[in-house]
């Protein structure tokens, strides 16, 4: 491939640019120049040099071309006239003659040019300018065949493609420079479709293997509907792309920073318990990430939006402000927020939604741009998030979204905190009720014991032992609680036993004992009428039953006796034996445990006995 500048010369004037340039210089229009003869006659008439063109010359040998050197601006310009351009060295201005352009004509042309070297000025100037422009323009100019063979190119093209010489370029194919071959297919399709394809960007791999981004502007040259060749120019946009990527990365970083912050906030479980701490941290961190001058949070309280916190990045401090927004003064402003509208404005002086705030708030604080975001809880405006800038600043969608996310997050916090507070109150009330219930039970149990001073505290201790056995047996807390209450009430039926029998400081005779034996049934009858004590009633009824059927009142056996009653039975006997009685001393724990152990499986449930033994051996019996 040649980089020489070529002018086609022939009898057909349309391919005679050299002469045409002359013609145009002398004010000749293309209409007059209909043939070479015509052109020459005009030149003759105007007393310009004459061409003689009818001399014979048939063949041209290799290396046989006519040359001429003229000086222009002290620069030697080589001119060659030939039909074999490939023989002519680089840097020649070639006048390529057509086959029918005789050698003599070439001589004549050269003679003419020699004589009129000074008049060549403009042609050469134009030629040089075009040549320099094409050579030095920072665009890679090219012409290729449809298949991708390079026909022409300039220096910048070599630079972009990192190809060492035109010689090498002529052996390469444009297709091989595409990183993604599909890009070229797509581009060729566009050329066929649109003839001109502008700003087509693709990634290319240079001759040396480097990756570059280029922009391609091209047009297809068609002849008779067929694409003959493609020409255009490439520009290296790698830097531009890198800058854009860097910018994209910066934006992405700022996005990541924001997402990170939101996740950080979300991970702070303590925020729900301490809303003020949460608002404080949110204000400070968000202010920094948004690059804002001030970031404040106002929360609704008694009809006013009162300031909770403001972080001032210039003073680097957190502040509580006295300023409150309310419907009386800031009706219009608040109405926008109540409609869920975020007041985001790069220039506060031009936003009439902020007029009500101007004198008292915006002006003294020198706010220039602001993003005011509503905080909604259950469709009601609960607060305002104010992100403020003391320098005028463009506000983009990202800034707005981030503020929306923050407002949404704060709303969630407020809602959750409120729900938790309500739940805590409910729990407190439930605990209070529980305590109340327990105290009533205790009172009942004391009333029973009031009538039987010798057994004072018996029920309380039975309750504790029974609950400890239940715990030892791995029963649920609810079950332990049930046994505790059953223990407290198990002898409530004794209210129906004459007090002189209960207080008799001696062993009871059989008649008296029969009277005592009514207490489980009486206890049952008392408790069964109370909805919450129905289960307790049955335990109380069975607490004197024994596995072998020797107990009372019904003489139930084994599994007929409910588990809870079997536990109370052991606890009751154990406590009674341990206690001092007017008619006998208290029995040591070892003997008590030996007694229940001996009756294990006969009178008492074996599992319960084992648990009871453990409770005492391990010192687990809770002291009153
Ligand atoms: Fe009893
Ligand atoms: Fe008892």
XYZ file of C-alpha atoms and ligand atoms in Angstrom:
626
model
C 0.000 0.000 0.000
C 1.232 3.436 -0.927
C 1.003 6.637 0.974
C 1.859 8.654 -2.121
C -0.522 11.296 -3.223
C -2.085 10.318 -6.481
C -3.839 12.429 -9.074
C -5.506 10.632 -11.910
C -4.858 12.124 -15.285
C -6.655 11.214 -18.485
C -8.607 12.590 -21.392
C -11.736 12.394 -19.291
C -11.792 15.682 -17.412
C -13.587 14.167 -14.469
C -10.375 12.372 -13.670
C -8.115 15.323 -14.256
C -7.963 16.984 -10.859
C -4.598 18.599 -11.523
C -5.901 20.438 -14.522
C -9.208 21.014 -12.846
C -7.520 22.791 -10.030
C -5.811 24.964 -12.611
C -9.128 25.582 -14.281
C -10.841 26.564 -11.083
C -7.971 28.853 -10.257
C -8.551 30.708 -13.508
C -12.295 30.910 -13.071
C -13.292 28.115 -15.436
C -16.436 26.218 -14.588
C -16.898 22.524 -15.199
C -19.598 23.275 -17.782
C -17.061 24.874 -20.112
C -14.535 22.158 -19.503
C -16.306 19.421 -21.389
C -13.214 17.863 -22.937
C -9.476 18.183 -22.815
C -9.546 19.918 -26.201
C -12.120 22.326 -24.984
C -10.098 22.947 -21.868
C -6.905 23.518 -23.789
C -8.606 25.826 -26.249
C -9.850 27.882 -23.375
C -6.385 27.977 -21.905
C -5.029 29.018 -25.333
C -7.649 31.727 -25.711
C -6.685 33.015 -22.334
C -3.032 32.895 -23.454
C -2.153 30.075 -21.161
C 0.364 27.388 -22.193
C -0.754 24.884 -24.783
C -0.944 21.140 -24.402
C -0.062 18.893 -27.301
C -1.449 15.460 -26.744
C -1.449 13.447 -29.929
C 2.088 12.036 -29.852
C 2.535 8.302 -29.961
C 3.631 6.175 -27.029
C 2.488 2.642 -26.403
C 4.250 0.736 -23.686
C 5.811 1.566 -20.402
C 8.642 -0.469 -18.989
C 9.076 -1.179 -15.284
C 10.883 1.638 -13.556
C 10.144 3.685 -16.595
C 8.269 6.683 -15.415
C 8.713 10.290 -16.047
C 9.791 12.396 -13.209
C 10.190 15.981 -12.371
C 11.436 17.798 -9.345
C 10.423 21.323 -8.637
C 11.079 23.494 -5.643
C 8.262 24.878 -3.707
C 8.867 26.965 -0.612
C 12.397 25.592 -0.693
C 10.952 22.110 -0.458
C 11.676 19.785 -3.328
C 8.506 18.206 -4.651
C 8.784 15.108 -6.755
C 6.279 14.610 -9.460
C 5.904 11.442 -11.435
C 3.721 10.636 -14.370
C 3.060 6.971 -14.791
C 0.434 4.303 -15.147
C 2.293 2.046 -12.682
C 2.062 3.885 -9.397
C 3.629 1.016 -7.469
C 6.979 1.767 -9.088
C 7.089 5.259 -7.737
C 8.862 5.841 -4.440
C 7.045 7.378 -1.481
C 6.729 11.123 -1.238
C 6.140 11.548 -4.960
C 3.251 13.454 -6.247
C 2.035 11.007 -8.843
C 0.181 11.962 -11.893
C -1.271 8.658 -12.851
C -2.102 8.449 -16.458
C -4.752 6.237 -17.855
C -3.829 3.577 -20.410
C -5.001 5.816 -23.214
C -2.953 8.719 -21.957
C 0.074 8.628 -24.211
C 3.629 8.970 -22.987
C 4.137 12.040 -25.099
C 1.239 13.626 -23.327
C 3.040 12.951 -20.107
C 6.132 14.698 -21.462
C 4.103 17.622 -22.550
C 2.429 17.817 -19.163
C 5.782 17.678 -17.439
C 7.207 20.353 -19.683
C 4.236 22.464 -18.961
C 4.630 21.957 -15.276
C 8.348 22.758 -15.448
C 7.727 25.990 -17.302
C 4.989 26.988 -15.008
C 6.447 25.803 -11.781
C 5.459 28.993 -10.053
C 1.855 28.467 -11.087
C 1.893 25.071 -9.499
C 1.999 26.830 -6.152
C -1.625 26.510 -5.325
C -1.885 22.918 -6.406
C 1.129 21.965 -4.432
C -0.010 23.995 -1.488
C -3.372 22.283 -1.511
C -1.734 18.970 -2.053
C 0.742 19.555 0.760
C -1.915 20.762 3.077
C -4.097 17.785 2.367
C -1.135 15.495 2.688
C -0.001 17.041 5.968
C -3.491 17.127 7.270
C -4.077 13.501 6.488
C -0.669 12.513 7.792
C -0.705 14.484 10.996
C -4.333 14.705 11.963
C -4.808 12.867 15.284
C -7.349 10.583 13.698
C -6.515 7.215 12.282
C -7.693 7.478 8.678
C -8.222 4.351 6.697
C -9.701 2.796 3.661
C -10.349 -0.932 3.619
C -12.061 -3.445 1.428
C -15.288 -5.010 2.634
C -13.218 -8.022 3.674
C -10.980 -5.839 5.809
C -7.844 -5.459 3.662
C -6.185 -2.086 4.227
C -5.965 0.071 1.101
C -4.934 3.355 2.661
C -3.930 4.651 6.009
C -2.174 7.473 7.790
C 0.428 7.742 10.525
C -2.081 8.066 13.342
C -3.684 4.836 12.181
C -0.299 3.146 12.624
C -0.055 4.753 16.054
C -3.461 3.616 17.174
C -3.012 0.100 15.837
C 0.633 0.024 17.004
C 1.698 -1.277 13.631
C 5.378 -0.471 12.851
C 4.988 0.306 9.131
C 2.555 0.642 6.268
C 4.249 -2.350 4.708
C 3.126 -4.512 7.629
C -0.294 -2.872 7.762
C -0.903 -3.817 4.116
C -0.524 -7.449 5.128
C -2.923 -7.256 8.062
C -6.666 -7.489 8.129
C -8.878 -5.003 9.953
C -10.917 -7.900 11.347
C -7.963 -9.141 13.389
C -7.941 -5.960 15.453
C -11.339 -6.535 16.989
C -11.344 -7.943 20.530
C -14.903 -9.030 19.958
C -15.411 -10.172 16.322
C -19.160 -9.679 16.742
C -18.491 -5.916 16.952
C -17.170 -5.905 13.406
C -20.088 -7.950 12.100
C -22.505 -5.567 13.735
C -20.626 -2.581 12.306
C -20.553 -4.013 8.760
C -24.298 -4.678 9.018
C -24.817 -1.040 9.985
C -22.679 0.117 7.032
C -24.824 -1.940 4.649
C -27.961 -0.613 6.243
C -27.118 3.063 6.796
C -24.043 3.679 4.565
C -22.712 6.056 7.245
C -22.039 4.844 10.794
C -21.074 7.469 13.329
C -19.448 7.063 16.728
C -19.302 3.301 16.744
C -17.287 2.377 19.835
C -15.439 -0.866 20.191
C -12.492 -2.451 21.934
C -9.510 -3.293 19.770
C -6.394 -5.301 20.324
C -3.320 -3.600 18.846
C -0.609 -5.301 16.803
C 1.480 -5.380 19.995
C -1.414 -6.892 21.949
C -2.548 -3.873 23.931
C -6.256 -3.287 24.449
C -7.686 0.081 23.443
C -11.089 1.643 23.147
C -11.737 3.386 19.818
C -14.497 5.355 18.233
C -15.092 4.678 14.555
C -16.713 7.041 12.065
C -17.084 5.465 8.668
C -18.925 5.452 5.398
C -19.351 2.742 2.874
C -18.586 3.485 -0.751
C -21.045 1.626 -2.913
C -20.890 1.015 -6.608
C -23.933 -0.391 -8.355
C -25.441 -1.423 -5.013
C -22.328 -3.348 -4.021
C -20.082 -2.202 -1.201
C -16.758 -1.459 -2.811
C -14.780 -0.227 0.121
C -15.085 1.469 3.488
C -13.316 4.594 4.601
C -13.347 6.541 7.787
C -11.359 7.461 10.823
C -10.667 5.990 14.221
C -10.078 7.943 17.386
C -8.504 6.547 20.495
C -10.952 7.013 23.383
C -9.183 4.810 25.910
C -8.432 7.754 28.217
C -11.957 9.010 27.931
C -13.297 5.555 28.761
C -10.938 5.167 31.710
C -12.053 8.513 33.027
C -15.676 7.526 32.665
C -15.002 4.206 34.382
C -13.201 6.024 37.163
C -16.108 8.373 37.503
C -18.511 5.419 37.507
C -16.363 3.807 40.184
C -16.474 6.979 42.249
C -20.239 7.051 41.977
C -20.344 3.364 42.795
C -18.087 3.947 45.805
C -20.345 6.621 47.094
C -23.277 4.269 46.534
C -21.458 1.482 48.350
C -20.681 3.830 51.189
C -24.352 4.672 51.454
C -25.461 1.061 51.303
C -22.851 0.191 53.891
C -24.227 2.861 56.174
C -27.790 1.621 55.830
C -26.654 -1.911 56.609
C -24.707 -0.638 59.578
C -27.759 1.142 60.910
C -29.855 -1.960 60.354
C -27.415 -4.099 62.310
C -27.621 -1.897 65.411
C -30.126 -3.720 67.587
C -29.572 -1.133 70.323
C -31.147 1.518 68.094
C -34.630 0.201 68.810
C -34.109 0.591 72.542
C -32.426 3.940 72.318
C -33.955 6.010 69.542
C -32.022 9.124 70.529
C -28.729 7.306 70.146
C -29.889 6.030 66.756
C -30.872 9.496 65.495
C -27.596 10.906 66.730
C -25.527 8.370 64.813
C -27.688 8.538 61.719
C -27.419 12.329 61.593
C -23.645 12.362 61.989
C -22.833 9.560 59.534
C -25.361 10.587 56.906
C -24.133 14.161 56.994
C -20.594 13.014 56.261
C -21.549 10.572 53.522
C -23.816 13.091 51.801
C -21.143 15.749 52.116
C -23.807 17.999 53.600
C -23.245 21.043 55.802
C -25.965 20.134 58.285
C -28.116 17.100 58.795
C -31.044 17.296 61.174
C -33.972 15.215 62.344
C -37.226 16.744 63.603
C -39.821 14.502 65.250
C -43.524 15.221 65.861
C -44.355 15.957 69.482
C -47.496 17.715 70.791
C -48.401 19.016 67.336
C -44.914 20.382 66.691
C -42.024 18.909 64.801
C -39.356 19.357 67.443
C -35.704 19.063 66.769
C -34.092 15.888 68.030
C -30.627 16.406 66.667
C -28.617 18.331 64.095
C -25.139 17.396 62.989
C -23.138 20.382 61.781
C -20.203 19.254 59.634
C -18.527 22.671 59.623
C -18.458 22.870 63.406
C -18.112 19.087 63.609
C -20.630 18.846 66.407
C -24.068 17.604 67.312
C -26.616 20.189 68.351
C -30.118 20.374 69.712
C -31.998 23.267 68.163
C -34.907 25.206 69.564
C -36.503 25.581 66.155
C -39.787 23.694 65.834
C -41.988 23.451 62.768
C -45.714 23.707 63.312
C -48.923 23.947 61.348
C -49.667 27.506 62.445
C -46.550 29.048 60.909
C -45.373 26.446 58.430
C -48.691 25.217 57.159
C -47.859 25.251 53.463
C -44.395 23.748 53.894
C -45.693 20.947 56.121
C -48.561 20.303 53.731
C -46.112 19.353 50.997
C -44.365 16.963 53.346
C -47.700 15.545 54.536
C -48.454 14.680 50.936
C -45.248 12.651 50.919
C -43.408 15.203 48.778
C -39.679 15.443 49.249
C -38.624 19.083 49.008
C -35.375 18.794 47.141
C -33.985 22.014 45.751
C -30.555 23.177 44.547
C -31.483 26.842 45.079
C -33.621 27.700 48.112
C -34.254 31.254 46.910
C -36.090 29.931 43.874
C -38.326 27.417 45.661
C -41.507 28.965 47.015
C -42.332 25.838 48.994
C -39.718 27.075 51.455
C -40.933 30.696 51.716
C -42.329 30.208 55.233
C -38.943 29.016 56.447
C -36.897 31.681 54.779
C -36.605 34.514 57.297
C -36.408 32.525 60.517
C -34.568 29.481 59.383
C -32.947 29.424 55.960
C -31.474 32.932 55.978
C -29.814 32.902 59.429
C -28.355 29.450 58.740
C -27.151 30.514 55.272
C -28.686 27.463 53.638
C -28.357 27.451 49.851
C -29.545 23.966 48.854
C -31.680 21.509 50.781
C -33.310 18.096 50.727
C -36.246 17.906 53.163
C -37.714 14.418 53.397
C -40.915 13.377 55.164
C -40.770 10.573 57.741
C -44.011 8.613 57.640
C -45.290 6.220 60.282
C -48.604 4.551 59.498
C -49.512 7.088 56.806
C -48.923 9.991 59.118
C -46.135 12.555 58.980
C -44.037 11.801 62.051
C -40.954 13.752 61.274
C -38.721 15.667 58.889
C -35.269 14.784 57.734
C -33.355 17.925 56.792
C -30.197 17.620 54.729
C -28.792 21.097 54.153
C -25.956 22.653 52.168
C -24.482 26.092 52.797
C -23.009 26.040 49.306
C -25.205 25.809 46.233
C -25.084 22.235 45.087
C -26.667 20.110 42.394
C -28.809 17.415 43.865
C -29.007 14.118 42.044
C -31.409 11.207 42.236
C -29.004 9.263 44.392
C -28.997 11.959 47.076
C -32.769 12.010 47.036
C -33.086 8.229 47.215
C -30.610 7.976 50.044
C -32.614 10.480 52.074
C -35.800 8.562 51.319
C -34.170 5.340 52.501
C -32.990 7.045 55.692
C -36.472 8.452 56.335
C -37.972 5.029 55.731
C -35.456 3.431 58.072
C -36.077 5.995 60.833
C -39.838 5.507 60.427
C -39.301 1.783 60.886
C -37.253 2.396 64.011
C -39.890 4.675 65.501
C -42.622 2.184 64.710
C -40.715 -0.778 66.135
C -39.755 1.146 69.259
C -43.367 2.114 69.808
C -44.545 -1.483 69.348
C -41.913 -2.741 71.789
C -42.883 -0.140 74.371
C -46.530 -1.164 74.057
C -45.569 -4.831 74.415
C -43.460 -4.057 77.491
C -46.418 -2.325 79.072
C -48.636 -5.326 78.343
C -46.041 -7.624 79.841
C -45.766 -5.469 82.925
C -49.504 -5.603 83.363
C -49.497 -9.384 82.979
C -46.765 -9.664 85.606
C -48.717 -7.445 87.949
C -51.789 -9.636 87.541
C -49.737 -12.746 88.178
C -48.338 -11.284 91.354
C -51.807 -10.229 92.431
C -53.092 -13.743 91.847
C -50.218 -15.295 93.763
C -50.796 -12.968 96.695
C -54.487 -13.863 96.827
C -53.533 -17.530 96.881
C -51.032 -16.887 99.658
C -53.694 -15.078 101.567
C -56.059 -18.026 101.178
C -53.385 -20.405 102.347
C -52.714 -18.215 105.380
C -56.401 -18.201 106.278
C -56.303 -21.996 106.461
C -53.170 -21.979 108.582
C -54.631 -19.287 110.825
C -56.994 -21.956 112.111
C -54.149 -24.431 112.611
C -51.205 -22.632 114.202
C -49.165 -25.833 114.467
C -49.018 -26.183 110.738
C -48.166 -22.566 110.027
C -46.099 -22.312 106.841
C -46.780 -25.952 105.957
C -48.484 -25.205 102.664
C -45.848 -22.686 101.576
C -43.095 -25.233 102.244
C -44.999 -28.036 100.482
C -45.406 -25.680 97.529
C -41.665 -25.023 97.410
C -40.738 -28.718 97.734
C -43.279 -29.758 95.086
C -42.014 -27.122 92.652
C -38.416 -28.230 93.314
C -39.341 -31.882 92.654
C -41.101 -30.860 89.441
C -38.021 -28.954 88.333
C -35.821 -31.928 89.224
C -38.100 -34.154 87.136
C -37.625 -31.821 84.181
C -41.197 -30.561 84.055
C -41.999 -27.262 82.369
C -42.028 -23.943 84.184
C -45.760 -23.785 83.785
C -46.049 -27.189 85.452
C -43.727 -26.091 88.253
C -45.881 -23.014 88.749
C -49.018 -25.154 88.827
C -47.497 -27.415 91.507
C -46.433 -24.406 93.514
C -50.013 -23.101 93.594
C -51.387 -26.585 94.254
C -48.985 -26.810 97.199
C -50.168 -23.490 98.573
C -53.797 -24.598 98.443
C -53.664 -28.346 99.011
C -55.090 -28.195 102.521
C -57.647 -25.457 101.841
C -60.426 -27.992 102.606
C -59.310 -27.911 106.220
C -61.494 -24.792 106.500
C -64.320 -27.290 106.886
C -62.592 -29.277 109.636
C -63.450 -28.112 113.152
C -60.553 -26.106 114.512
C -60.457 -28.022 117.824
C -59.556 -31.144 115.839
C -56.880 -29.295 113.888
C -55.385 -27.792 117.023
C -55.575 -30.987 119.103
C -52.078 -31.442 120.560
C -52.293 -35.215 120.367
C -52.942 -38.053 117.988
C -56.467 -38.085 116.600
C -58.939 -40.847 117.354
C -60.598 -42.617 114.384
C -63.739 -40.458 114.481
C -61.700 -37.279 114.493
C -59.541 -38.656 111.732
C -62.640 -39.339 109.594
C -63.453 -35.626 109.901
C -59.975 -34.642 108.816
C -60.262 -36.958 105.809
C -63.008 -34.804 104.264
C -60.518 -31.990 103.542
C -59.333 -33.083 100.090
C -62.881 -33.393 98.763
C -63.925 -30.105 100.415
C -60.885 -28.407 98.946
C -61.831 -29.759 95.529
C -65.403 -28.500 95.904
C -64.136 -25.021 96.801
C -61.644 -24.713 93.983
C -63.598 -26.365 91.168
C -65.960 -23.370 91.116
C -63.080 -21.116 90.086
C -62.243 -21.182 86.371
C -58.489 -20.625 86.749
C -58.110 -23.205 89.531
C -59.914 -26.165 87.964
C -56.731 -28.134 87.376
C -55.488 -27.309 90.864
C -58.788 -28.596 92.285
C -58.171 -32.137 91.017
C -54.613 -32.176 92.402
C -55.915 -31.050 95.797
C -58.601 -33.764 95.692
C -56.014 -36.524 95.143
C -53.146 -35.421 97.393
C -53.860 -38.085 100.026
C -54.306 -40.956 97.551
C -51.605 -43.662 97.628
C -50.380 -45.957 94.845
C -51.549 -49.160 96.600
C -55.047 -47.743 97.039
C -54.649 -47.229 100.768
C -55.201 -43.471 100.527
C -58.335 -41.371 100.716
C -60.956 -40.074 99.836
C -61.487 -42.453 96.903
C -58.785 -45.082 97.324
C -57.401 -44.492 93.807
C -54.499 -46.684 92.618
C -51.326 -46.168 90.551
C -51.995 -44.287 87.303
C -55.502 -43.406 88.466
C -53.727 -40.807 90.549
C -52.598 -37.839 88.470
C -48.904 -37.096 88.364
C -49.218 -33.702 90.050
C -51.069 -35.284 92.979
C -48.354 -37.932 93.329
C -45.794 -35.084 93.576
C -47.808 -33.122 96.145
C -48.231 -36.340 98.151
C -44.477 -36.843 98.516
C -43.848 -33.155 99.216
C -46.663 -33.122 101.788
C -45.438 -36.198 103.684
C -41.837 -35.039 103.594
C -42.683 -31.583 104.928
C -45.032 -32.945 107.596
C -42.454 -35.417 108.925
C -39.740 -32.740 108.983
C -41.976 -30.384 110.952
C -42.228 -30.327 114.714
C -45.513 -31.438 116.208
C -46.708 -30.928 119.765
C -47.033 -34.690 120.106
C -43.663 -35.591 118.567
C -40.274 -34.057 117.777
C -39.221 -33.205 114.210
C -37.800 -36.166 112.302
C -34.311 -35.867 110.788
C -34.184 -35.536 106.974
C -32.284 -38.820 106.509
C -35.042 -40.749 108.270
C -37.713 -38.951 106.282
C -36.027 -39.768 103.006
C -35.459 -43.368 104.167
C -39.181 -43.635 104.929
C -40.340 -42.382 101.560
C -37.707 -44.507 99.844
C -38.949 -47.639 101.624
C -42.451 -46.879 100.417
C -41.321 -46.144 96.905
C -43.633 -47.907 94.436
C -45.973 -48.916 97.300
C -47.361 -45.659 98.605
C -45.379 -43.181 96.552
C -44.418 -42.768 92.933
C -40.858 -44.092 92.509
C -39.800 -41.341 90.106
C -41.115 -38.637 92.422
C -39.340 -40.202 95.420
C -36.042 -40.293 93.526
C -36.466 -36.627 92.514
C -37.335 -35.658 96.086
C -34.251 -37.433 97.427
C -32.089 -35.565 94.922
C -33.673 -32.251 95.876
C -32.616 -32.753 99.484
C -29.318 -34.515 98.943
C -28.176 -31.884 96.487
C -29.349 -29.107 98.813
C -31.734 -27.884 96.158
C -34.596 -27.415 98.551
C -35.296 -23.726 98.376
C -35.144 -22.081 101.764
C -38.128 -19.949 102.640
Fe -53.607 -32.683 103.404
Fe -50.824 -31.174 103.897
